[in-house]
Amino acid sequence: GENVEQHPSTLSVQEGDSAVIKCTYSDSASNYFPWYKQELGKGPQLIIDIRSNVGEKKDQRIAVTLNKTAKHFSLHITETQPEDSAVYFCAVRPAQTGANNLFFGTGTRLTVIP
Amino acid sequence: NAGVTQTPKFQVLKTGQSMTLQCAQDMNHEYMSWYRQDPGMGLRLIHYSVGAGITDQGEVPNGYNVSRSTTEDFPLRLLSAAPSQTSVYFCASSPGGWGEKLFFGSGTQLSVL
């Protein structure tokens, strides 16, 4: 299956600073890349996603960039707030026909220090 | 609007026992799936369904059974629990399938002794 690596595993930033989390993948034909936020005791929640035919997507303070050549994509959070503190997961969908599977990274614990 | 509801929230089993994890969604989504979450390993797909009467295996299906008799419900069965099945289980549904835009439940924490 797809090999997804996520870095860093933990990240602490001061409130108002930016946070960047990066994921690399192995299958160059992968075509869908979502990011999920998981708060303590809750299920993951989709925060942004991007398809392989788009290089960047923004939603207010959150953006995702995709570099297909290098096979990596990144989550950018600007003007961080304490409520951004959570575990963030990237995921990748392989391209083979009938692929319903998402392969998840191992997560990044983001702490925003007030 | 409840979204995706999972029961129970916590469960302790002994090795060899069986149980069913319940999942229900009220969003009329055709696609439903089960993931397990283990420390340091992210989430892994167990089984999924693209509609009532249709199920298929994911990445880690061994030891688990599923069925989909209605659009709303997608139970996960452990026939003979093993310590390796200690994990947090998440059910998810999606309006479009293909793993896109998943809505997750709040999870079931299962311990097998």
PDB file of C-alpha atoms in Angstrom, chain A residues 32 36 38 41-44 46 49 51 89 93 98-106, chain B residues 31 35 37 40-43 45 48 50 59 90 97-102 104-106:
ATOM      1  CA  TYR A  32      -6.564  13.017  -3.286  1.00  0.00           C
ATOM      2  CA  TYR A  36      -7.977  15.979   9.405  1.00  0.00           C
ATOM      3  CA  GLN A  38      -8.593  15.463  15.906  1.00  0.00           C
ATOM      4  CA  GLY A  41     -11.703  12.407  22.842  1.00  0.00           C
ATOM      5  CA  LYS A  42     -13.262  13.130  19.456  1.00  0.00           C
ATOM      6  CA  GLY A  43     -13.170  11.678  15.984  1.00  0.00           C
ATOM      7  CA  PRO A  44     -11.111  13.279  13.200  1.00  0.00           C
ATOM      8  CA  LEU A  46     -11.908  17.173   7.809  1.00  0.00           C
ATOM      9  CA  ASP A  49      -8.554  18.661   1.078  1.00  0.00           C
ATOM     10  CA  ARG A  51      -6.913  16.984  -5.544  1.00  0.00           C
ATOM     11  CA  PHE A  89      -3.440  13.850  10.261  1.00  0.00           C
ATOM     12  CA  ARG A  93      -5.708   8.122  -1.680  1.00  0.00           C
ATOM     13  CA  GLY A  98     -11.815   1.112  -6.994  1.00  0.00           C
ATOM     14  CA  ALA A  99      -9.562   2.600  -4.368  1.00  0.00           C
ATOM     15  CA  ASN A 100     -11.713   3.506  -1.389  1.00  0.00           C
ATOM     16  CA  ASN A 101      -8.833   3.409   0.997  1.00  0.00           C
ATOM     17  CA  LEU A 102      -7.145   6.394   2.559  1.00  0.00           C
ATOM     18  CA  PHE A 103      -3.658   5.914   3.927  1.00  0.00           C
ATOM     19  CA  PHE A 104      -3.067   8.131   6.940  1.00  0.00           C
ATOM     20  CA  GLY A 105       0.069   9.664   8.336  1.00  0.00           C
ATOM     21  CA  THR A 106       0.993   9.064  11.951  1.00  0.00           C
TER      22      THR A 106
ATOM     23  CA  TYR B  31     -20.531   5.252   1.857  1.00  0.00           C
ATOM     24  CA  TYR B  35     -11.064   2.484  10.828  1.00  0.00           C
ATOM     25  CA  GLN B  37      -6.452   3.929  15.337  1.00  0.00           C
ATOM     26  CA  GLY B  40       2.045   5.795  16.206  1.00  0.00           C
ATOM     27  CA  MET B  41       0.221   4.208  13.239  1.00  0.00           C
ATOM     28  CA  GLY B  42      -2.463   6.657  12.188  1.00  0.00           C
ATOM     29  CA  LEU B  43      -5.821   5.260  11.056  1.00  0.00           C
ATOM     30  CA  LEU B  45      -9.219   0.989   7.040  1.00  0.00           C
ATOM     31  CA  TYR B  48     -16.147  -0.304   3.980  1.00  0.00           C
ATOM     32  CA  VAL B  50     -20.672   1.733  -0.779  1.00  0.00           C
ATOM     33  CA  GLU B  59      -6.275  -2.707   4.647  1.00  0.00           C
ATOM     34  CA  PHE B  90     -13.867   4.924  14.328  1.00  0.00           C
ATOM     35  CA  GLY B  97     -17.477   7.636  -1.482  1.00  0.00           C
ATOM     36  CA  TRP B  98     -13.895   6.973  -2.578  1.00  0.00           C
ATOM     37  CA  GLY B  99     -12.700   8.019   0.873  1.00  0.00           C
ATOM     38  CA  GLU B 100     -13.570  11.687   0.308  1.00  0.00           C
ATOM     39  CA  LYS B 101     -14.935  14.109   2.888  1.00  0.00           C
ATOM     40  CA  LEU B 102     -15.350  11.569   5.687  1.00  0.00           C
ATOM     41  CA  PHE B 104     -16.224  10.440  11.721  1.00  0.00           C
ATOM     42  CA  GLY B 105     -17.999   9.280  14.840  1.00  0.00           C
ATOM     43  CA  SER B 106     -16.508   9.903  18.284  1.00  0.00           C
TER      44      SER B 106
END
